[in-house]
Coordinates of C-alpha atoms (C1' of nucleotides) in Angstrom, one line a residue:
Chain A
M1 CA 18.8 64.2 15.6
T2 CA 15.6 62.5 14.5
A3 CA 12.5 63.8 16.2
P4 CA 10.7 61.4 18.5
L5 CA 7.6 59.8 17.1
R6 CA 4.2 61.0 18.2
R7 CA 2.8 58.8 21.0
D8 CA 0.2 57.1 18.9
A9 CA 2.7 56.5 16.1
E10 CA 5.1 55.0 18.5
R11 CA 2.4 52.7 19.8
N12 CA 1.6 51.6 16.3
R13 CA 5.3 51.0 15.6
Q14 CA 5.6 48.7 18.5
L15 CA 2.4 46.9 17.5
L16 CA 3.7 46.4 14.0
L17 CA 7.0 45.1 15.3
R18 CA 5.4 42.6 17.6
T19 CA 3.0 41.5 14.9
A20 CA 5.7 41.2 12.2
Y21 CA 8.0 39.3 14.5
D22 CA 5.3 36.8 15.3
L23 CA 4.4 36.3 11.7
M24 CA 8.0 36.0 10.6
A25 CA 8.8 33.6 13.3
V26 CA 6.4 31.1 11.7
D27 CA 6.3 32.1 8.0
G28 CA 9.7 33.5 7.4
L29 CA 10.9 36.9 6.2
D30 CA 8.7 37.1 3.2
V31 CA 5.4 37.8 4.9
T32 CA 3.4 40.4 3.0
Y33 CA 3.2 43.9 4.2
E34 CA -0.5 43.6 3.6
E35 CA -0.6 40.6 5.9
I36 CA 1.3 42.4 8.6
A37 CA -1.1 45.4 8.4
R38 CA -4.1 43.2 8.5
A39 CA -2.8 41.2 11.5
A40 CA -1.9 44.4 13.3
G41 CA -5.2 46.1 12.4
T42 CA -3.5 49.1 10.9
G43 CA -3.6 50.4 7.3
L44 CA -1.1 49.3 4.7
G45 CA 0.2 52.8 4.4
T46 CA 1.2 52.9 8.0
V47 CA 3.5 49.9 7.6
Y48 CA 5.2 51.6 4.6
R49 CA 5.4 54.9 6.3
R50 CA 7.3 53.4 9.3
F51 CA 9.4 50.9 7.3
P52 CA 9.8 52.1 3.8
Q53 CA 12.2 49.3 2.9
R54 CA 11.8 45.8 4.2
Q55 CA 15.3 46.0 5.4
D56 CA 14.3 48.7 7.8
L57 CA 11.8 46.4 9.3
L58 CA 14.2 43.5 9.5
D59 CA 16.9 45.6 11.1
A60 CA 14.5 46.8 13.8
L61 CA 13.2 43.3 14.4
F62 CA 16.4 41.4 14.6
A63 CA 19.2 43.8 15.6
A64 CA 19.0 42.5 19.2
H65 CA 19.3 38.9 18.1
I66 CA 22.2 39.7 15.9
D67 CA 24.0 41.4 18.7
A68 CA 23.3 38.4 20.9
V69 CA 25.0 36.1 18.4
V70 CA 28.0 38.3 18.3
G71 CA 28.0 38.2 22.1
F72 CA 27.9 34.4 22.0
A73 CA 31.0 34.4 19.8
E74 CA 32.9 36.7 22.2
E75 CA 31.9 34.7 25.2
A76 CA 32.9 31.5 23.4
A77 CA 36.3 32.9 22.7
R78 CA 36.9 33.4 26.4
R79 CA 36.8 29.8 27.1
D80 CA 39.9 27.7 27.7
D81 CA 38.5 24.8 25.8
A82 CA 38.4 26.0 22.2
L83 CA 36.3 23.2 20.8
A84 CA 33.8 23.4 23.7
G85 CA 33.6 27.1 22.9
L86 CA 32.9 26.5 19.2
V87 CA 30.3 23.9 20.0
W88 CA 28.6 26.1 22.6
F89 CA 28.6 29.0 20.2
L90 CA 27.1 27.1 17.3
E91 CA 24.4 25.6 19.6
R92 CA 23.4 28.9 21.0
Q93 CA 23.1 30.5 17.6
L94 CA 21.1 27.6 16.3
E95 CA 18.8 27.7 19.3
L96 CA 18.0 31.3 18.5
E97 CA 17.3 30.4 14.9
A98 CA 15.1 27.6 16.1
G99 CA 12.9 30.2 17.8
S100 CA 12.2 32.1 14.6
R101 CA 12.2 30.9 11.1
G102 CA 12.8 34.5 10.1
L103 CA 15.9 34.8 12.1
G104 CA 17.3 31.7 10.5
E105 CA 16.6 33.1 7.1
L106 CA 18.3 36.3 8.0
L107 CA 21.4 34.6 9.5
R108 CA 21.8 32.0 6.7
G109 CA 20.5 31.8 3.2
R110 CA 17.7 33.7 1.6
R111 CA 17.7 37.5 1.0
Q112 CA 20.9 39.4 0.7
S113 CA 22.4 40.3 4.0
S114 CA 21.7 43.6 5.6
T115 CA 24.5 45.9 6.8
L116 CA 23.8 44.6 10.3
V117 CA 24.4 41.0 9.4
Q118 CA 27.4 41.9 7.4
A119 CA 28.9 43.9 10.3
A120 CA 28.2 41.1 12.7
G121 CA 29.9 38.6 10.3
E122 CA 33.0 40.8 10.2
R123 CA 33.2 40.9 13.9
M124 CA 32.7 37.2 14.3
T125 CA 35.0 36.0 11.5
P126 CA 38.3 36.5 13.3
I127 CA 36.9 35.3 16.6
I128 CA 35.7 32.0 15.1
A129 CA 38.9 31.7 13.1
G130 CA 40.9 32.0 16.3
L131 CA 38.8 29.4 18.0
V132 CA 39.2 26.9 15.2
A133 CA 42.9 27.5 15.0
R134 CA 43.2 26.9 18.7
A135 CA 41.1 23.8 18.6
V136 CA 43.2 22.4 15.8
R137 CA 46.5 23.3 17.5
A138 CA 45.2 21.6 20.7
G139 CA 44.4 18.4 18.7
Q140 CA 40.7 18.7 19.4
L141 CA 40.0 18.9 15.7
P142 CA 41.9 17.2 12.9
D143 CA 44.4 19.2 10.7
G144 CA 42.6 20.7 7.8
V145 CA 39.5 21.8 9.5
T146 CA 38.9 25.5 8.8
P147 CA 36.4 28.2 9.8
G148 CA 34.7 27.6 6.5
D149 CA 33.9 24.0 7.6
F150 CA 32.1 25.4 10.6
A151 CA 30.1 27.7 8.3
A152 CA 29.2 24.6 6.3
A153 CA 28.2 22.8 9.4
H154 CA 26.0 25.7 10.4
V155 CA 24.3 25.8 7.0
M156 CA 23.9 22.0 7.0
V157 CA 22.2 21.9 10.4
G158 CA 20.1 24.9 9.4
S159 CA 18.8 23.1 6.4
V160 CA 17.5 20.3 8.5
M161 CA 16.0 22.8 10.9
D162 CA 14.2 24.6 8.1
A163 CA 12.7 21.5 6.6
S164 CA 11.6 19.9 9.8
R165 CA 10.6 22.9 11.9
T166 CA 6.9 22.2 11.9
V167 CA 7.0 18.5 12.5
A168 CA 10.1 17.9 14.5
P169 CA 11.3 21.1 16.1
D170 CA 14.2 19.5 17.8
L171 CA 15.6 17.4 14.9
W172 CA 18.2 20.0 14.3
R173 CA 20.0 18.9 17.4
R174 CA 20.4 15.5 15.9
A175 CA 21.8 17.1 12.7
L176 CA 24.1 19.1 14.9
A177 CA 25.4 16.0 16.5
I178 CA 26.1 14.5 13.1
A179 CA 27.9 17.7 11.9
L180 CA 30.0 18.0 14.9
A181 CA 31.1 14.4 15.1
G182 CA 31.8 14.7 11.4
L183 CA 34.1 17.7 11.9
R184 CA 35.9 15.9 14.6
H185 CA 36.4 12.7 12.7
A186 CA 36.3 13.5 9.0
D187 CA 39.3 13.4 6.7
L188 CA 38.2 16.4 4.6
P189 CA 38.8 16.2 0.9
G190 CA 39.2 19.0 -1.6
V191 CA 40.0 22.6 -0.7
A192 CA 38.6 24.4 2.3
P193 CA 36.0 27.1 1.6
D194 CA 37.7 30.5 1.6
E195 CA 36.0 33.8 2.5
T196 CA 34.3 34.2 -0.8
V197 CA 32.8 30.7 -0.6
I198 CA 31.7 31.2 3.0
D199 CA 30.0 34.4 1.9
H200 CA 28.0 32.3 -0.6
L201 CA 27.2 29.7 1.9
Y202 CA 25.5 32.3 4.0
H203 CA 24.1 34.7 1.6
D204 CA 23.3 32.6 -1.4
Q205 CA 20.7 35.2 -2.3
K206 CA 18.8 33.2 -4.8
K207 CA 15.1 32.6 -4.6
Chain B
M1 CA -3.4 5.6 -27.8
T2 CA -2.1 9.2 -28.1
A3 CA -1.6 10.3 -31.7
P4 CA 2.0 11.0 -32.5
L5 CA 3.0 14.7 -32.8
R6 CA 3.4 16.4 -36.1
R7 CA 7.0 16.5 -37.2
D8 CA 7.5 20.2 -36.6
A9 CA 5.8 19.9 -33.2
E10 CA 8.0 17.1 -32.1
R11 CA 11.0 19.1 -33.2
N12 CA 9.8 22.0 -31.1
R13 CA 9.2 19.7 -28.2
Q14 CA 12.7 18.4 -28.2
L15 CA 14.0 21.9 -28.5
L16 CA 12.0 23.1 -25.6
L17 CA 13.1 20.2 -23.5
R18 CA 16.8 20.8 -24.2
T19 CA 16.4 24.5 -23.6
A20 CA 14.4 24.0 -20.4
Y21 CA 16.9 21.5 -19.2
D22 CA 19.8 23.8 -19.7
L23 CA 18.1 26.7 -18.0
M24 CA 17.0 24.7 -15.1
A25 CA 20.4 23.2 -14.6
V26 CA 21.6 26.7 -13.8
D27 CA 18.7 28.5 -12.4
G28 CA 16.5 25.8 -10.9
L29 CA 13.0 24.6 -11.5
D30 CA 11.4 28.0 -11.3
V31 CA 12.5 29.4 -14.6
T32 CA 9.6 31.2 -16.3
Y33 CA 7.8 29.7 -19.2
E34 CA 8.4 33.0 -20.9
E35 CA 12.1 32.6 -20.4
I36 CA 12.1 29.1 -21.8
A37 CA 10.1 30.3 -24.8
R38 CA 12.4 33.2 -25.5
A39 CA 15.5 31.0 -25.2
A40 CA 14.1 28.4 -27.5
G41 CA 12.8 31.0 -29.9
T42 CA 9.2 29.7 -29.8
G43 CA 6.1 31.4 -28.7
L44 CA 4.9 31.3 -25.1
G45 CA 1.7 29.5 -26.2
T46 CA 3.8 26.6 -27.6
V47 CA 5.3 25.9 -24.3
Y48 CA 1.9 25.8 -22.6
R49 CA 0.4 23.7 -25.4
R50 CA 3.1 21.1 -25.0
F51 CA 3.4 21.2 -21.2
P52 CA 0.2 22.5 -19.7
Q53 CA 1.3 21.9 -16.2
R54 CA 4.8 22.5 -15.1
Q55 CA 4.8 19.1 -13.6
D56 CA 4.4 17.7 -17.2
L57 CA 7.6 19.5 -18.2
L58 CA 9.5 18.3 -15.1
D59 CA 8.4 14.7 -15.5
A60 CA 9.6 14.7 -19.2
L61 CA 12.8 16.4 -18.2
F62 CA 13.8 14.3 -15.2
A63 CA 12.2 10.9 -15.5
A64 CA 15.4 9.4 -16.7
H65 CA 17.4 10.8 -13.8
I66 CA 14.9 9.6 -11.3
D67 CA 15.0 6.1 -12.7
A68 CA 18.8 6.3 -12.5
V69 CA 18.7 7.1 -8.9
V70 CA 16.4 4.2 -8.2
G71 CA 18.8 2.1 -10.1
F72 CA 21.7 3.3 -7.9
A73 CA 19.7 2.2 -4.9
E74 CA 19.1 -1.3 -6.3
E75 CA 22.7 -1.7 -7.3
A76 CA 23.9 -0.5 -3.9
A77 CA 21.7 -3.1 -2.2
R78 CA 23.5 -5.9 -4.1
R79 CA 26.8 -5.1 -2.4
D80 CA 28.1 -7.3 0.4
D81 CA 29.4 -4.3 2.2
A82 CA 26.3 -2.4 3.4
L83 CA 27.9 0.8 4.5
A84 CA 30.0 1.0 1.3
G85 CA 26.7 0.6 -0.6
L86 CA 25.1 3.4 1.2
V87 CA 28.0 5.7 0.7
W88 CA 28.2 4.8 -2.9
F89 CA 24.5 5.4 -3.4
L90 CA 24.5 8.8 -1.7
E91 CA 27.5 9.9 -3.6
R92 CA 26.0 8.9 -7.0
Q93 CA 22.8 10.6 -6.3
L94 CA 24.5 13.8 -5.2
E95 CA 26.7 13.7 -8.2
L96 CA 23.6 13.8 -10.4
E97 CA 22.2 16.6 -8.4
A98 CA 25.5 18.5 -8.7
G99 CA 25.0 18.4 -12.5
S100 CA 21.7 20.2 -12.3
R101 CA 20.4 22.5 -9.8
G102 CA 16.9 21.7 -11.0
L103 CA 17.3 18.0 -10.3
G104 CA 18.5 18.8 -6.8
E105 CA 15.5 20.9 -6.2
L106 CA 13.3 18.1 -7.5
L107 CA 14.9 15.4 -5.4
R108 CA 15.1 17.4 -2.3
G109 CA 13.2 20.4 -1.0
R110 CA 11.3 23.0 -3.0
R111 CA 8.1 22.2 -4.9
Q112 CA 5.8 19.4 -3.8
S113 CA 7.0 16.2 -5.3
S114 CA 5.6 14.8 -8.5
T115 CA 4.1 11.3 -8.8
L116 CA 7.4 10.2 -10.2
V117 CA 9.5 11.3 -7.3
Q118 CA 7.0 9.9 -4.8
A119 CA 7.0 6.5 -6.6
A120 CA 10.8 6.5 -6.7
G121 CA 10.8 7.3 -3.0
E122 CA 8.5 4.4 -2.3
R123 CA 10.7 2.0 -4.2
M124 CA 13.9 3.2 -2.5
T125 CA 12.6 3.5 1.1
P126 CA 12.7 -0.3 1.9
I127 CA 16.0 -0.7 0.0
I128 CA 17.8 2.0 2.0
A129 CA 16.2 0.8 5.2
G130 CA 17.5 -2.6 4.5
L131 CA 21.0 -1.3 3.9
V132 CA 21.0 0.8 7.0
A133 CA 19.8 -2.1 9.1
R134 CA 22.5 -4.3 7.7
A135 CA 25.2 -1.8 8.3
V136 CA 24.1 -1.3 11.9
R137 CA 23.9 -5.1 12.4
A138 CA 27.4 -5.4 11.0
G139 CA 28.7 -2.8 13.4
Q140 CA 29.6 -0.5 10.5
L141 CA 27.2 2.2 11.9
P142 CA 26.4 2.8 15.6
D143 CA 23.2 1.7 17.1
G144 CA 20.5 4.2 16.7
V145 CA 21.3 5.3 13.2
T146 CA 18.2 5.1 11.0
P147 CA 17.2 5.7 7.4
G148 CA 16.0 9.1 8.4
D149 CA 19.4 10.1 9.5
F150 CA 20.7 9.3 6.0
A151 CA 17.9 11.5 4.6
A152 CA 19.0 14.2 6.9
A153 CA 22.6 13.8 5.7
H154 CA 21.4 14.0 2.1
V155 CA 19.5 17.2 2.8
M156 CA 22.5 18.6 4.7
V157 CA 24.9 18.0 1.9
G158 CA 22.5 19.3 -0.6
S159 CA 22.2 22.6 1.2
V160 CA 25.9 23.1 0.9
M161 CA 25.7 22.2 -2.7
D162 CA 22.9 24.6 -3.4
A163 CA 24.7 27.5 -1.7
S164 CA 28.1 27.0 -3.2
R165 CA 27.3 25.7 -6.6
T166 CA 28.5 28.7 -8.5
V167 CA 31.6 29.4 -6.6
A168 CA 32.8 26.0 -5.4
P169 CA 31.1 23.2 -7.4
D170 CA 32.9 20.5 -5.5
L171 CA 32.4 21.7 -1.9
W172 CA 29.5 19.3 -1.4
R173 CA 32.0 16.5 -1.3
R174 CA 33.6 18.0 1.7
A175 CA 30.2 18.3 3.3
L176 CA 29.5 14.7 2.4
A177 CA 32.7 13.7 4.2
I178 CA 31.5 15.6 7.3
A179 CA 28.1 14.0 7.2
L180 CA 29.3 10.5 6.7
A181 CA 31.9 10.7 9.3
G182 CA 29.2 12.2 11.6
L183 CA 26.9 9.2 11.0
R184 CA 29.7 6.8 11.8
H185 CA 30.8 8.5 14.9
A186 CA 27.9 10.5 16.4
D187 CA 26.0 9.6 19.4
L188 CA 22.7 10.7 18.2
P189 CA 20.4 12.5 20.6
G190 CA 16.6 12.8 20.5
V191 CA 14.3 10.7 18.5
A192 CA 15.0 9.4 15.0
P193 CA 13.0 11.1 12.2
D194 CA 10.1 8.8 11.2
E195 CA 8.5 8.5 7.8
T196 CA 6.5 11.7 8.2
V197 CA 9.5 13.7 9.2
I198 CA 11.5 12.3 6.4
D199 CA 8.8 13.4 4.0
H200 CA 9.1 16.9 5.3
L201 CA 12.9 16.8 5.0
Y202 CA 12.5 16.1 1.4
H203 CA 9.4 17.9 0.4
D204 CA 9.3 20.8 2.6
Q205 CA 7.2 22.7 0.0
K206 CA 7.5 26.1 1.4
K207 CA 8.7 29.1 -0.6
Chain C
dT1 C1' -9.0 75.9 22.2
dT2 C1' -6.8 76.6 18.1
dT3 C1' -3.6 75.2 14.8
dC4 C1' -1.0 72.3 12.0
dA5 C1' 2.7 69.0 11.4
dA6 C1' 2.6 64.3 11.8
dG7 C1' 0.1 60.3 11.2
dT8 C1' -3.4 57.2 9.0
dT9 C1' -5.9 55.1 5.5
dG10 C1' -7.3 52.5 1.5
dA11 C1' -8.0 53.0 -3.2
dA12 C1' -5.5 52.8 -7.3
dA13 C1' -1.3 52.5 -10.2
dA14 C1' 2.7 49.8 -11.3
dT15 C1' 4.9 45.2 -11.5
dT16 C1' 5.4 40.6 -12.1
dT17 C1' 4.3 36.1 -13.4
dC18 C1' 0.9 32.9 -14.8
dC19 C1' -2.2 31.3 -18.2
dT20 C1' -5.9 31.6 -21.8
dC21 C1' -7.5 32.4 -26.2
dC22 C1' -8.0 33.0 -31.1
dA23 C1' -6.6 34.6 -35.5
dC24 C1' -3.1 32.9 -38.3
dT25 C1' 0.2 29.3 -40.4
dT26 C1' 1.7 24.8 -41.8
dG27 C1' 2.2 19.6 -42.1
dT28 C1' 0.0 15.8 -43.7
dT29 C1' -3.3 13.0 -45.9
dG30 C1' -6.2 11.6 -49.8
Chain D
dC1 C1' -2.8 20.4 -54.6
dA2 C1' -6.9 20.9 -51.8
dA3 C1' -8.7 20.6 -47.3
dC4 C1' -8.3 20.7 -42.6
dA5 C1' -6.6 19.1 -38.2
dA6 C1' -2.7 20.3 -35.7
dG7 C1' 0.3 23.7 -34.4
dT8 C1' 2.0 28.6 -33.4
dG9 C1' 2.5 33.2 -31.5
dG10 C1' 1.8 36.8 -28.6
dA11 C1' -1.6 40.2 -27.0
dG12 C1' -4.1 40.6 -23.0
dG13 C1' -6.9 39.0 -18.8
dA14 C1' -6.3 37.4 -14.0
dA15 C1' -4.0 37.2 -9.6
dA16 C1' -0.7 38.5 -6.3
dT17 C1' 2.3 42.0 -4.4
dT18 C1' 4.6 46.3 -4.0
dT19 C1' 4.4 51.1 -3.9
dT20 C1' 2.4 55.7 -4.1
dC21 C1' -0.7 59.3 -2.8
dA22 C1' -4.2 62.6 -1.7
dA23 C1' -8.0 63.2 1.4
dC24 C1' -8.9 62.7 6.1
dT25 C1' -7.7 62.4 11.4
dT26 C1' -5.3 63.4 15.6
dG27 C1' -1.8 64.5 19.1
dA28 C1' 0.5 68.1 21.2
dA29 C1' 2.5 72.9 21.3
dA30 C1' 1.3 77.6 22.0

DNA sequence: TTTCAAGTTGAAAATTTCCTCCACTTGTTG
DNA sequence: CAACAAGTGGAGGAAATTTTCAACTTGAAA
């Protein structure tokens, strides 16, 4: 379909991907194209030629990670112990996010979600919902806990991760412990977040 | 000391404050001066003349709220029941934040903190620390829970508030229930966040 | 080796937001 | 009501970032 890139172009493409990945791991998704070009030692035009939309770059950079997260969900669903599966899934996903600020921004707030992230969400939604339902049925979680509450927990832990990344890169594990213990023991007030609200939790898309 | 403003200027000042407050309640602290001017029906120069630094505007807008939060802390400390005091304090503060996205941004992440916020923090730190210590001593909270964990809880609930404000303005209460139950029941791993880390939790100051 | 489509580059235009400046207007004071 | 300090408005300069583009270079097919 699409012609393969010329050898030098492909080399540049890989170089740009590596460079962009490293920059975004530290500074988040909003690194300047100019910054990427400078760090990679290419011209600005080269970055634009290869990745006309920033979304193109993000997709190329993070597709594998997104797939991995979906894989985690599927693997978690195979467990007999539903709650253990949920905990394991959340922890794996957060570990990935801990490795790259950019990935965290992609998977949670900031920036409207790409097709990739949306598709991944659609695949995981029923899986997680099934796990939560199983855990509740088994009495591992109190009645009233919903998938949306896990989404909230994810966002909550992520916020601590984002704020403490540079000074306490493991603090999110403490936040995770709080969130998980909370889900197990809280008597949740109000109405559970439905699909629409979950969508906002993840793709807030404001500056 | 400072000469009083001319009557028309004072009228404009109040108008700008009201306008800015309303805009920031919805859109956060980063509303453009141009937007404020347009909404207030004044010229851009007028906004800059009255509030040369954005911090001047923020201080004028939120000083009262910040004082109120400090007042909550002091009142909480007077309670016999330390944990109830902590819960009450956190809930009051979050209720204020729920009323204005701007205030939430000021009190938590985003934007380096003003002198006002810093001063408030310094007044509240020992108060909250005392309450936490009392609650732990009384067995209301498990050993190992620290003031920093309450800061984390605050940030965590705030992140849910920020993300769901427009579609589920009360969802933060559910997040608060999770966080509080978590603090009461979690066996916290890792090291507790110290002062430096708490500072980062609150004043992350990245885009 | 020749040829040329593909690739590269960096200057410059377009955007966006911030902030200054000054000619003009208006309260207020004597 | 005269005089002027204080206040106002908004065009336009500065800075940061995005995006385009035309002149130049290079890999690879014939």
